[in-house]
PDB file of N, CA and C in Angstrom:
ATOM      1  N   UNK A  25      92.049  33.693 138.923  1.00  0.00           N
ATOM      2  CA  UNK A  25      92.633  34.997 139.005  1.00  0.00           C
ATOM      3  C   UNK A  25      91.526  36.036 138.896  1.00  0.00           C
ATOM      4  N   UNK A  26      91.435  36.936 139.840  1.00  0.00           N
ATOM      5  CA  UNK A  26      90.374  37.931 139.833  1.00  0.00           C
ATOM      6  C   UNK A  26      90.805  39.159 139.044  1.00  0.00           C
ATOM      7  N   UNK A  27      89.805  39.806 138.464  1.00  0.00           N
ATOM      8  CA  UNK A  27      90.069  41.045 137.738  1.00  0.00           C
ATOM      9  C   UNK A  27      89.892  42.206 138.694  1.00  0.00           C
ATOM     10  N   UNK A  28      90.864  43.081 138.713  1.00  0.00           N
ATOM     11  CA  UNK A  28      90.808  44.243 139.590  1.00  0.00           C
ATOM     12  C   UNK A  28      90.330  45.443 138.807  1.00  0.00           C
ATOM     13  N   UNK A  29      89.468  46.217 139.419  1.00  0.00           N
ATOM     14  CA  UNK A  29      89.008  47.450 138.790  1.00  0.00           C
ATOM     15  C   UNK A  29      89.761  48.604 139.406  1.00  0.00           C
ATOM     16  N   UNK A  30      90.387  49.391 138.559  1.00  0.00           N
ATOM     17  CA  UNK A  30      91.150  50.541 139.016  1.00  0.00           C
ATOM     18  C   UNK A  30      90.348  51.811 138.788  1.00  0.00           C
ATOM     19  N   UNK A  31      90.516  52.766 139.674  1.00  0.00           N
ATOM     20  CA  UNK A  31      89.805  54.024 139.516  1.00  0.00           C
ATOM     21  C   UNK A  31      90.384  54.857 138.376  1.00  0.00           C
ATOM     22  N   UNK A  32      91.626  54.628 138.036  1.00  0.00           N
ATOM     23  CA  UNK A  32      92.262  55.378 136.962  1.00  0.00           C
ATOM     24  C   UNK A  32      92.855  54.403 135.960  1.00  0.00           C
ATOM     25  N   UNK A  33      92.510  54.539 134.697  1.00  0.00           N
ATOM     26  CA  UNK A  33      93.035  53.659 133.670  1.00  0.00           C
ATOM     27  C   UNK A  33      94.193  54.299 132.910  1.00  0.00           C
ATOM     28  N   UNK A  34      94.747  55.393 133.432  1.00  0.00           N
ATOM     29  CA  UNK A  34      95.804  56.098 132.724  1.00  0.00           C
ATOM     30  C   UNK A  34      97.150  55.405 132.848  1.00  0.00           C
ATOM     31  N   UNK A  35      97.286  54.461 133.770  1.00  0.00           N
ATOM     32  CA  UNK A  35      98.529  53.751 133.947  1.00  0.00           C
ATOM     33  C   UNK A  35      99.476  54.426 134.919  1.00  0.00           C
ATOM     34  N   UNK A  36      99.090  55.542 135.493  1.00  0.00           N
ATOM     35  CA  UNK A  36      99.934  56.245 136.451  1.00  0.00           C
ATOM     36  C   UNK A  36      99.729  55.613 137.823  1.00  0.00           C
ATOM     37  N   UNK A  37     100.825  55.165 138.418  1.00  0.00           N
ATOM     38  CA  UNK A  37     100.742  54.515 139.717  1.00  0.00           C
ATOM     39  C   UNK A  37     101.136  55.470 140.831  1.00  0.00           C
ATOM     40  N   UNK A  38     102.225  56.200 140.621  1.00  0.00           N
ATOM     41  CA  UNK A  38     102.736  57.068 141.669  1.00  0.00           C
ATOM     42  C   UNK A  38     103.504  58.212 141.035  1.00  0.00           C
ATOM     43  N   UNK A  39     103.407  59.387 141.643  1.00  0.00           N
ATOM     44  CA  UNK A  39     104.151  60.536 141.148  1.00  0.00           C
ATOM     45  C   UNK A  39     104.791  61.255 142.322  1.00  0.00           C
ATOM     46  N   UNK A  40     106.028  61.707 142.120  1.00  0.00           N
ATOM     47  CA  UNK A  40     106.717  62.463 143.169  1.00  0.00           C
ATOM     48  C   UNK A  40     106.447  63.955 143.083  1.00  0.00           C
ATOM     49  N   UNK A  41     105.763  64.378 142.039  1.00  0.00           N
ATOM     50  CA  UNK A  41     105.437  65.785 141.864  1.00  0.00           C
ATOM     51  C   UNK A  41     104.312  66.178 142.820  1.00  0.00           C
ATOM     52  N   UNK A  42     104.531  67.123 143.739  1.00  0.00           N
ATOM     53  CA  UNK A  42     103.480  67.485 144.698  1.00  0.00           C
ATOM     54  C   UNK A  42     102.294  68.215 144.048  1.00  0.00           C
ATOM     55  N   UNK A  43     102.462  68.757 142.851  1.00  0.00           N
ATOM     56  CA  UNK A  43     101.391  69.474 142.169  1.00  0.00           C
ATOM     57  C   UNK A  43     100.692  68.620 141.112  1.00  0.00           C
ATOM     58  N   UNK A  44     100.913  67.308 141.134  1.00  0.00           N
ATOM     59  CA  UNK A  44     100.364  66.412 140.123  1.00  0.00           C
ATOM     60  C   UNK A  44      98.863  66.230 140.313  1.00  0.00           C
ATOM     61  N   UNK A  45      98.126  66.220 139.191  1.00  0.00           N
ATOM     62  CA  UNK A  45      96.705  65.871 139.224  1.00  0.00           C
ATOM     63  C   UNK A  45      96.439  64.928 138.052  1.00  0.00           C
ATOM     64  N   UNK A  46      95.493  64.034 138.225  1.00  0.00           N
ATOM     65  CA  UNK A  46      95.173  63.068 137.183  1.00  0.00           C
ATOM     66  C   UNK A  46      94.500  63.758 136.002  1.00  0.00           C
ATOM     67  N   UNK A  47      94.793  63.335 134.780  1.00  0.00           N
ATOM     68  CA  UNK A  47      94.219  63.979 133.601  1.00  0.00           C
ATOM     69  C   UNK A  47      92.694  63.834 133.529  1.00  0.00           C
ATOM     70  N   UNK A  48      92.120  62.734 134.008  1.00  0.00           N
ATOM     71  CA  UNK A  48      90.676  62.538 133.950  1.00  0.00           C
ATOM     72  C   UNK A  48      89.942  63.576 134.786  1.00  0.00           C
ATOM     73  N   UNK A  49      90.520  63.976 135.892  1.00  0.00           N
ATOM     74  CA  UNK A  49      89.872  64.953 136.763  1.00  0.00           C
ATOM     75  C   UNK A  49      89.712  66.289 136.039  1.00  0.00           C
ATOM     76  N   UNK A  50      90.664  66.658 135.237  1.00  0.00           N
ATOM     77  CA  UNK A  50      90.586  67.917 134.493  1.00  0.00           C
ATOM     78  C   UNK A  50      89.511  67.838 133.416  1.00  0.00           C
ATOM     79  N   UNK A  51      89.342  66.688 132.783  1.00  0.00           N
ATOM     80  CA  UNK A  51      88.360  66.529 131.716  1.00  0.00           C
ATOM     81  C   UNK A  51      86.936  66.571 132.266  1.00  0.00           C
ATOM     82  N   UNK A  52      86.685  65.982 133.392  1.00  0.00           N
ATOM     83  CA  UNK A  52      85.339  65.915 133.952  1.00  0.00           C
ATOM     84  C   UNK A  52      84.831  67.268 134.429  1.00  0.00           C
ATOM     85  N   UNK A  53      85.718  68.147 134.850  1.00  0.00           N
ATOM     86  CA  UNK A  53      85.311  69.434 135.374  1.00  0.00           C
ATOM     87  C   UNK A  53      85.093  70.472 134.275  1.00  0.00           C
ATOM     88  N   UNK A  54      85.318  70.116 133.038  1.00  0.00           N
ATOM     89  CA  UNK A  54      85.265  71.056 131.936  1.00  0.00           C
ATOM     90  C   UNK A  54      83.815  71.412 131.588  1.00  0.00           C
ATOM     91  N   UNK A  55      83.565  72.678 131.327  1.00  0.00           N
ATOM     92  CA  UNK A  55      82.238  73.122 130.925  1.00  0.00           C
ATOM     93  C   UNK A  55      81.943  72.664 129.505  1.00  0.00           C
ATOM     94  N   UNK A  56      80.674  72.521 129.212  1.00  0.00           N
ATOM     95  CA  UNK A  56      80.250  72.092 127.889  1.00  0.00           C
ATOM     96  C   UNK A  56      80.362  73.246 126.904  1.00  0.00           C
ATOM     97  N   UNK A  57      81.047  72.986 125.805  1.00  0.00           N
ATOM     98  CA  UNK A  57      81.173  73.988 124.746  1.00  0.00           C
ATOM     99  C   UNK A  57      79.862  74.090 123.977  1.00  0.00           C
ATOM    100  N   UNK A  58      79.574  75.252 123.394  1.00  0.00           N
ATOM    101  CA  UNK A  58      78.377  75.370 122.554  1.00  0.00           C
ATOM    102  C   UNK A  58      78.501  74.458 121.327  1.00  0.00           C
ATOM    103  N   UNK A  59      77.368  74.034 120.753  1.00  0.00           N
ATOM    104  CA  UNK A  59      77.418  73.116 119.607  1.00  0.00           C
ATOM    105  C   UNK A  59      78.268  73.620 118.441  1.00  0.00           C
ATOM    106  N   UNK A  60      78.302  74.918 118.190  1.00  0.00           N
ATOM    107  CA  UNK A  60      79.073  75.442 117.055  1.00  0.00           C
ATOM    108  C   UNK A  60      80.576  75.243 117.243  1.00  0.00           C
ATOM    109  N   UNK A  61      81.031  75.099 118.485  1.00  0.00           N
ATOM    110  CA  UNK A  61      82.456  74.915 118.756  1.00  0.00           C
ATOM    111  C   UNK A  61      82.837  73.453 118.920  1.00  0.00           C
ATOM    112  N   UNK A  62      81.881  72.544 118.885  1.00  0.00           N
ATOM    113  CA  UNK A  62      82.149  71.116 119.021  1.00  0.00           C
ATOM    114  C   UNK A  62      82.514  70.527 117.666  1.00  0.00           C
ATOM    115  N   UNK A  63      83.515  69.666 117.638  1.00  0.00           N
ATOM    116  CA  UNK A  63      83.886  68.931 116.426  1.00  0.00           C
ATOM    117  C   UNK A  63      83.687  67.449 116.730  1.00  0.00           C
ATOM    118  N   UNK A  64      82.559  66.883 116.278  1.00  0.00           N
ATOM    119  CA  UNK A  64      82.238  65.496 116.552  1.00  0.00           C
ATOM    120  C   UNK A  64      82.609  64.617 115.371  1.00  0.00           C
ATOM    121  N   UNK A  65      83.000  63.383 115.669  1.00  0.00           N
ATOM    122  CA  UNK A  65      83.388  62.433 114.642  1.00  0.00           C
ATOM    123  C   UNK A  65      82.459  61.225 114.736  1.00  0.00           C
ATOM    124  N   UNK A  66      81.815  60.870 113.635  1.00  0.00           N
ATOM    125  CA  UNK A  66      80.883  59.750 113.588  1.00  0.00           C
ATOM    126  C   UNK A  66      81.529  58.631 112.780  1.00  0.00           C
ATOM    127  N   UNK A  67      81.650  57.448 113.400  1.00  0.00           N
ATOM    128  CA  UNK A  67      82.270  56.303 112.737  1.00  0.00           C
ATOM    129  C   UNK A  67      81.427  55.052 112.959  1.00  0.00           C
ATOM    130  N   UNK A  68      81.758  54.012 112.221  1.00  0.00           N
ATOM    131  CA  UNK A  68      81.108  52.712 112.354  1.00  0.00           C
ATOM    132  C   UNK A  68      82.132  51.744 112.916  1.00  0.00           C
ATOM    133  N   UNK A  69      81.722  50.926 113.877  1.00  0.00           N
ATOM    134  CA  UNK A  69      82.659  50.018 114.537  1.00  0.00           C
ATOM    135  C   UNK A  69      82.038  48.635 114.635  1.00  0.00           C
ATOM    136  N   UNK A  70      82.862  47.601 114.414  1.00  0.00           N
ATOM    137  CA  UNK A  70      82.427  46.209 114.556  1.00  0.00           C
ATOM    138  C   UNK A  70      83.334  45.433 115.500  1.00  0.00           C
ATOM    139  N   UNK A  71      84.436  46.008 115.915  1.00  0.00           N
ATOM    140  CA  UNK A  71      85.429  45.288 116.712  1.00  0.00           C
ATOM    141  C   UNK A  71      84.921  44.988 118.108  1.00  0.00           C
ATOM    142  N   UNK A  72      85.197  43.811 118.587  1.00  0.00           N
ATOM    143  CA  UNK A  72      84.854  43.360 119.940  1.00  0.00           C
ATOM    144  C   UNK A  72      83.349  43.392 120.199  1.00  0.00           C
ATOM    145  N   UNK A  73      82.544  43.224 119.134  1.00  0.00           N
ATOM    146  CA  UNK A  73      81.094  43.274 119.311  1.00  0.00           C
ATOM    147  C   UNK A  73      80.407  42.092 118.623  1.00  0.00           C
ATOM    148  N   UNK A  74      81.079  41.003 118.479  1.00  0.00           N
ATOM    149  CA  UNK A  74      80.535  39.777 117.880  1.00  0.00           C
ATOM    150  C   UNK A  74      79.952  40.031 116.485  1.00  0.00           C
ATOM    151  N   UNK A  75      80.571  40.901 115.705  1.00  0.00           N
ATOM    152  CA  UNK A  75      80.144  41.175 114.347  1.00  0.00           C
ATOM    153  C   UNK A  75      79.006  42.164 114.215  1.00  0.00           C
ATOM    154  N   UNK A  76      78.476  42.656 115.323  1.00  0.00           N
ATOM    155  CA  UNK A  76      77.376  43.631 115.285  1.00  0.00           C
ATOM    156  C   UNK A  76      77.953  45.024 115.003  1.00  0.00           C
ATOM    157  N   UNK A  77      77.222  45.801 114.232  1.00  0.00           N
ATOM    158  CA  UNK A  77      77.684  47.147 113.904  1.00  0.00           C
ATOM    159  C   UNK A  77      77.173  48.151 114.934  1.00  0.00           C
ATOM    160  N   UNK A  78      78.015  49.110 115.240  1.00  0.00           N
ATOM    161  CA  UNK A  78      77.696  50.156 116.207  1.00  0.00           C
ATOM    162  C   UNK A  78      78.158  51.485 115.629  1.00  0.00           C
ATOM    163  N   UNK A  79      77.287  52.493 115.685  1.00  0.00           N
ATOM    164  CA  UNK A  79      77.644  53.839 115.277  1.00  0.00           C
ATOM    165  C   UNK A  79      78.239  54.545 116.489  1.00  0.00           C
ATOM    166  N   UNK A  80      79.436  55.101 116.350  1.00  0.00           N
ATOM    167  CA  UNK A  80      80.151  55.718 117.461  1.00  0.00           C
ATOM    168  C   UNK A  80      80.289  57.222 117.200  1.00  0.00           C
ATOM    169  N   UNK A  81      79.904  58.017 118.209  1.00  0.00           N
ATOM    170  CA  UNK A  81      80.069  59.476 118.141  1.00  0.00           C
ATOM    171  C   UNK A  81      81.146  59.844 119.152  1.00  0.00           C
ATOM    172  N   UNK A  82      82.210  60.490 118.693  1.00  0.00           N
ATOM    173  CA  UNK A  82      83.363  60.805 119.521  1.00  0.00           C
ATOM    174  C   UNK A  82      83.698  62.290 119.404  1.00  0.00           C
ATOM    175  N   UNK A  83      84.365  62.827 120.412  1.00  0.00           N
ATOM    176  CA  UNK A  83      84.867  64.194 120.341  1.00  0.00           C
ATOM    177  C   UNK A  83      84.057  65.199 121.127  1.00  0.00           C
ATOM    178  N   UNK A  84      83.060  64.769 121.902  1.00  0.00           N
ATOM    179  CA  UNK A  84      82.239  65.696 122.680  1.00  0.00           C
ATOM    180  C   UNK A  84      83.064  66.250 123.832  1.00  0.00           C
ATOM    181  N   UNK A  85      83.058  67.561 123.999  1.00  0.00           N
ATOM    182  CA  UNK A  85      83.780  68.221 125.081  1.00  0.00           C
ATOM    183  C   UNK A  85      82.756  68.849 126.003  1.00  0.00           C
ATOM    184  N   UNK A  86      82.709  68.354 127.227  1.00  0.00           N
ATOM    185  CA  UNK A  86      81.757  68.906 128.175  1.00  0.00           C
ATOM    186  C   UNK A  86      81.463  67.963 129.317  1.00  0.00           C
ATOM    187  N   UNK A  87      80.403  68.274 130.030  1.00  0.00           N
ATOM    188  CA  UNK A  87      80.017  67.507 131.206  1.00  0.00           C
ATOM    189  C   UNK A  87      79.360  66.197 130.798  1.00  0.00           C
ATOM    190  N   UNK A  88      79.499  65.208 131.678  1.00  0.00           N
ATOM    191  CA  UNK A  88      78.930  63.895 131.405  1.00  0.00           C
ATOM    192  C   UNK A  88      77.409  63.947 131.297  1.00  0.00           C
ATOM    193  N   UNK A  89      76.762  64.794 132.070  1.00  0.00           N
ATOM    194  CA  UNK A  89      75.293  64.895 132.022  1.00  0.00           C
ATOM    195  C   UNK A  89      74.830  65.388 130.652  1.00  0.00           C
ATOM    196  N   UNK A  90      75.560  66.323 130.061  1.00  0.00           N
ATOM    197  CA  UNK A  90      75.204  66.830 128.734  1.00  0.00           C
ATOM    198  C   UNK A  90      75.441  65.773 127.657  1.00  0.00           C
ATOM    199  N   UNK A  91      76.500  64.971 127.836  1.00  0.00           N
ATOM    200  CA  UNK A  91      76.778  63.882 126.900  1.00  0.00           C
ATOM    201  C   UNK A  91      75.668  62.834 126.984  1.00  0.00           C
ATOM    202  N   UNK A  92      75.229  62.512 128.197  1.00  0.00           N
ATOM    203  CA  UNK A  92      74.127  61.563 128.393  1.00  0.00           C
ATOM    204  C   UNK A  92      72.853  62.069 127.707  1.00  0.00           C
ATOM    205  N   UNK A  93      72.578  63.359 127.851  1.00  0.00           N
ATOM    206  CA  UNK A  93      71.379  63.959 127.251  1.00  0.00           C
ATOM    207  C   UNK A  93      71.434  63.862 125.724  1.00  0.00           C
ATOM    208  N   UNK A  94      72.598  64.191 125.140  1.00  0.00           N
ATOM    209  CA  UNK A  94      72.761  64.106 123.690  1.00  0.00           C
ATOM    210  C   UNK A  94      72.616  62.659 123.222  1.00  0.00           C
ATOM    211  N   UNK A  95      73.209  61.724 123.964  1.00  0.00           N
ATOM    212  CA  UNK A  95      73.096  60.308 123.617  1.00  0.00           C
ATOM    213  C   UNK A  95      71.657  59.828 123.644  1.00  0.00           C
ATOM    214  N   UNK A  96      70.912  60.256 124.654  1.00  0.00           N
ATOM    215  CA  UNK A  96      69.505  59.862 124.759  1.00  0.00           C
ATOM    216  C   UNK A  96      68.693  60.414 123.589  1.00  0.00           C
ATOM    217  N   UNK A  97      68.944  61.659 123.200  1.00  0.00           N
ATOM    218  CA  UNK A  97      68.229  62.252 122.068  1.00  0.00           C
ATOM    219  C   UNK A  97      68.529  61.499 120.769  1.00  0.00           C
ATOM    220  N   UNK A  98      69.795  61.139 120.557  1.00  0.00           N
ATOM    221  CA  UNK A  98      70.156  60.419 119.331  1.00  0.00           C
ATOM    222  C   UNK A  98      69.537  59.025 119.306  1.00  0.00           C
ATOM    223  N   UNK A  99      69.547  58.332 120.441  1.00  0.00           N
ATOM    224  CA  UNK A  99      68.943  56.997 120.498  1.00  0.00           C
ATOM    225  C   UNK A  99      67.442  57.074 120.232  1.00  0.00           C
ATOM    226  N   UNK A 100      66.785  58.108 120.757  1.00  0.00           N
ATOM    227  CA  UNK A 100      65.352  58.286 120.530  1.00  0.00           C
ATOM    228  C   UNK A 100      65.071  58.559 119.060  1.00  0.00           C
ATOM    229  N   UNK A 101      65.860  59.426 118.422  1.00  0.00           N
ATOM    230  CA  UNK A 101      65.675  59.755 117.007  1.00  0.00           C
ATOM    231  C   UNK A 101      65.880  58.528 116.114  1.00  0.00           C
ATOM    232  N   UNK A 102      66.862  57.678 116.473  1.00  0.00           N
ATOM    233  CA  UNK A 102      67.146  56.483 115.679  1.00  0.00           C
ATOM    234  C   UNK A 102      66.169  55.350 115.984  1.00  0.00           C
ATOM    235  N   UNK A 103      65.531  55.398 117.131  1.00  0.00           N
ATOM    236  CA  UNK A 103      64.603  54.351 117.514  1.00  0.00           C
ATOM    237  C   UNK A 103      65.301  53.049 117.834  1.00  0.00           C
ATOM    238  N   UNK A 104      66.460  53.154 118.435  1.00  0.00           N
ATOM    239  CA  UNK A 104      67.252  51.960 118.738  1.00  0.00           C
ATOM    240  C   UNK A 104      67.936  52.122 120.083  1.00  0.00           C
ATOM    241  N   UNK A 105      68.614  51.077 120.519  1.00  0.00           N
ATOM    242  CA  UNK A 105      69.323  51.109 121.793  1.00  0.00           C
ATOM    243  C   UNK A 105      70.725  51.640 121.626  1.00  0.00           C
ATOM    244  N   UNK A 106      71.403  51.731 122.748  1.00  0.00           N
ATOM    245  CA  UNK A 106      72.777  52.205 122.751  1.00  0.00           C
ATOM    246  C   UNK A 106      73.196  52.571 124.147  1.00  0.00           C
ATOM    247  N   UNK A 107      74.350  53.212 124.258  1.00  0.00           N
ATOM    248  CA  UNK A 107      74.843  53.613 125.572  1.00  0.00           C
ATOM    249  C   UNK A 107      75.838  54.757 125.423  1.00  0.00           C
ATOM    250  N   UNK A 108      76.206  55.311 126.570  1.00  0.00           N
ATOM    251  CA  UNK A 108      77.228  56.350 126.624  1.00  0.00           C
ATOM    252  C   UNK A 108      78.306  55.843 127.563  1.00  0.00           C
ATOM    253  N   UNK A 109      79.518  55.640 127.033  1.00  0.00           N
ATOM    254  CA  UNK A 109      80.625  55.097 127.827  1.00  0.00           C
ATOM    255  C   UNK A 109      81.917  55.817 127.487  1.00  0.00           C
ATOM    256  N   UNK A 110      82.658  56.182 128.495  1.00  0.00           N
ATOM    257  CA  UNK A 110      84.016  56.720 128.337  1.00  0.00           C
ATOM    258  C   UNK A 110      84.088  57.882 127.345  1.00  0.00           C
ATOM    259  N   UNK A 111      83.085  58.725 127.314  1.00  0.00           N
ATOM    260  CA  UNK A 111      83.098  59.872 126.421  1.00  0.00           C
ATOM    261  C   UNK A 111      82.637  59.573 125.008  1.00  0.00           C
ATOM    262  N   UNK A 112      82.148  58.359 124.760  1.00  0.00           N
ATOM    263  CA  UNK A 112      81.644  57.953 123.453  1.00  0.00           C
ATOM    264  C   UNK A 112      80.144  57.725 123.543  1.00  0.00           C
ATOM    265  N   UNK A 113      79.438  58.042 122.465  1.00  0.00           N
ATOM    266  CA  UNK A 113      78.032  57.672 122.339  1.00  0.00           C
ATOM    267  C   UNK A 113      77.990  56.479 121.392  1.00  0.00           C
ATOM    268  N   UNK A 114      77.441  55.358 121.853  1.00  0.00           N
ATOM    269  CA  UNK A 114      77.336  54.142 121.059  1.00  0.00           C
ATOM    270  C   UNK A 114      75.870  53.919 120.714  1.00  0.00           C
ATOM    271  N   UNK A 115      75.566  53.789 119.422  1.00  0.00           N
ATOM    272  CA  UNK A 115      74.206  53.552 118.955  1.00  0.00           C
ATOM    273  C   UNK A 115      74.202  52.257 118.163  1.00  0.00           C
ATOM    274  N   UNK A 116      73.325  51.330 118.531  1.00  0.00           N
ATOM    275  CA  UNK A 116      73.281  50.016 117.892  1.00  0.00           C
ATOM    276  C   UNK A 116      72.787  50.137 116.457  1.00  0.00           C
ATOM    277  N   UNK A 117      73.594  49.649 115.527  1.00  0.00           N
ATOM    278  CA  UNK A 117      73.223  49.672 114.116  1.00  0.00           C
ATOM    279  C   UNK A 117      73.999  50.724 113.343  1.00  0.00           C
ATOM    280  N   UNK A 118      73.799  50.716 112.026  1.00  0.00           N
ATOM    281  CA  UNK A 118      74.476  51.666 111.141  1.00  0.00           C
ATOM    282  C   UNK A 118      73.551  52.856 110.886  1.00  0.00           C
ATOM    283  N   UNK A 119      73.721  53.920 111.676  1.00  0.00           N
ATOM    284  CA  UNK A 119      72.907  55.128 111.574  1.00  0.00           C
ATOM    285  C   UNK A 119      73.780  56.358 111.319  1.00  0.00           C
ATOM    286  N   UNK A 120      74.894  56.169 110.616  1.00  0.00           N
ATOM    287  CA  UNK A 120      75.832  57.273 110.398  1.00  0.00           C
ATOM    288  C   UNK A 120      75.178  58.459 109.692  1.00  0.00           C
ATOM    289  N   UNK A 121      74.448  58.192 108.617  1.00  0.00           N
ATOM    290  CA  UNK A 121      73.839  59.280 107.847  1.00  0.00           C
ATOM    291  C   UNK A 121      72.826  60.053 108.685  1.00  0.00           C
ATOM    292  N   UNK A 122      71.952  59.341 109.385  1.00  0.00           N
ATOM    293  CA  UNK A 122      70.934  59.993 110.208  1.00  0.00           C
ATOM    294  C   UNK A 122      71.564  60.796 111.337  1.00  0.00           C
ATOM    295  N   UNK A 123      72.548  60.196 112.009  1.00  0.00           N
ATOM    296  CA  UNK A 123      73.199  60.866 113.139  1.00  0.00           C
ATOM    297  C   UNK A 123      73.910  62.123 112.665  1.00  0.00           C
ATOM    298  N   UNK A 124      74.617  62.044 111.541  1.00  0.00           N
ATOM    299  CA  UNK A 124      75.315  63.214 111.018  1.00  0.00           C
ATOM    300  C   UNK A 124      74.327  64.316 110.633  1.00  0.00           C
ATOM    301  N   UNK A 125      73.187  63.939 110.051  1.00  0.00           N
ATOM    302  CA  UNK A 125      72.171  64.923 109.676  1.00  0.00           C
ATOM    303  C   UNK A 125      71.614  65.619 110.914  1.00  0.00           C
ATOM    304  N   UNK A 126      71.238  64.848 111.948  1.00  0.00           N
ATOM    305  CA  UNK A 126      70.650  65.443 113.148  1.00  0.00           C
ATOM    306  C   UNK A 126      71.653  66.304 113.904  1.00  0.00           C
ATOM    307  N   UNK A 127      72.886  65.837 114.016  1.00  0.00           N
ATOM    308  CA  UNK A 127      73.896  66.647 114.701  1.00  0.00           C
ATOM    309  C   UNK A 127      74.135  67.953 113.949  1.00  0.00           C
ATOM    310  N   UNK A 128      74.160  67.883 112.625  1.00  0.00           N
ATOM    311  CA  UNK A 128      74.316  69.090 111.812  1.00  0.00           C
ATOM    312  C   UNK A 128      73.148  70.050 111.984  1.00  0.00           C
ATOM    313  N   UNK A 129      71.936  69.498 112.044  1.00  0.00           N
ATOM    314  CA  UNK A 129      70.753  70.331 112.247  1.00  0.00           C
ATOM    315  C   UNK A 129      70.770  71.005 113.621  1.00  0.00           C
ATOM    316  N   UNK A 130      71.349  70.338 114.614  1.00  0.00           N
ATOM    317  CA  UNK A 130      71.407  70.883 115.969  1.00  0.00           C
ATOM    318  C   UNK A 130      72.573  71.854 116.146  1.00  0.00           C
ATOM    319  N   UNK A 131      73.384  72.068 115.101  1.00  0.00           N
ATOM    320  CA  UNK A 131      74.447  73.077 115.157  1.00  0.00           C
ATOM    321  C   UNK A 131      75.838  72.526 115.413  1.00  0.00           C
ATOM    322  N   UNK A 132      75.998  71.208 115.494  1.00  0.00           N
ATOM    323  CA  UNK A 132      77.317  70.607 115.718  1.00  0.00           C
ATOM    324  C   UNK A 132      78.072  70.502 114.407  1.00  0.00           C
ATOM    325  N   UNK A 133      79.403  70.624 114.474  1.00  0.00           N
ATOM    326  CA  UNK A 133      80.242  70.369 113.310  1.00  0.00           C
ATOM    327  C   UNK A 133      80.548  68.875 113.312  1.00  0.00           C
ATOM    328  N   UNK A 134      80.269  68.209 112.211  1.00  0.00           N
ATOM    329  CA  UNK A 134      80.371  66.746 112.139  1.00  0.00           C
ATOM    330  C   UNK A 134      81.316  66.332 111.036  1.00  0.00           C
ATOM    331  N   UNK A 135      82.128  65.334 111.324  1.00  0.00           N
ATOM    332  CA  UNK A 135      83.043  64.750 110.341  1.00  0.00           C
ATOM    333  C   UNK A 135      82.653  63.324 110.093  1.00  0.00           C
TER     334      UNK A 135
END
């Protein structure tokens, strides 16, 4: 059985509304808010990662290019690997304290 990749993971198959637009399209076109207006959440995650810990930064509102840039800066500061997927910044290892400190220094509101 082959796995199919869908362009939209929202579960919407068909709509009879002629003015309907997909929710992801609205999110991608959004301008990046200034750091003082961002509310980021830093958590630790181990699920679905073979027991490895990952620091997750969530809540960024803005363009994907700006999210990629922020992710790259955090990975460089931590000196570790990671990735940016689906609006999340994933950093390998437990770097919650460091990430929260750097985001706070850069003007972001962090929880």
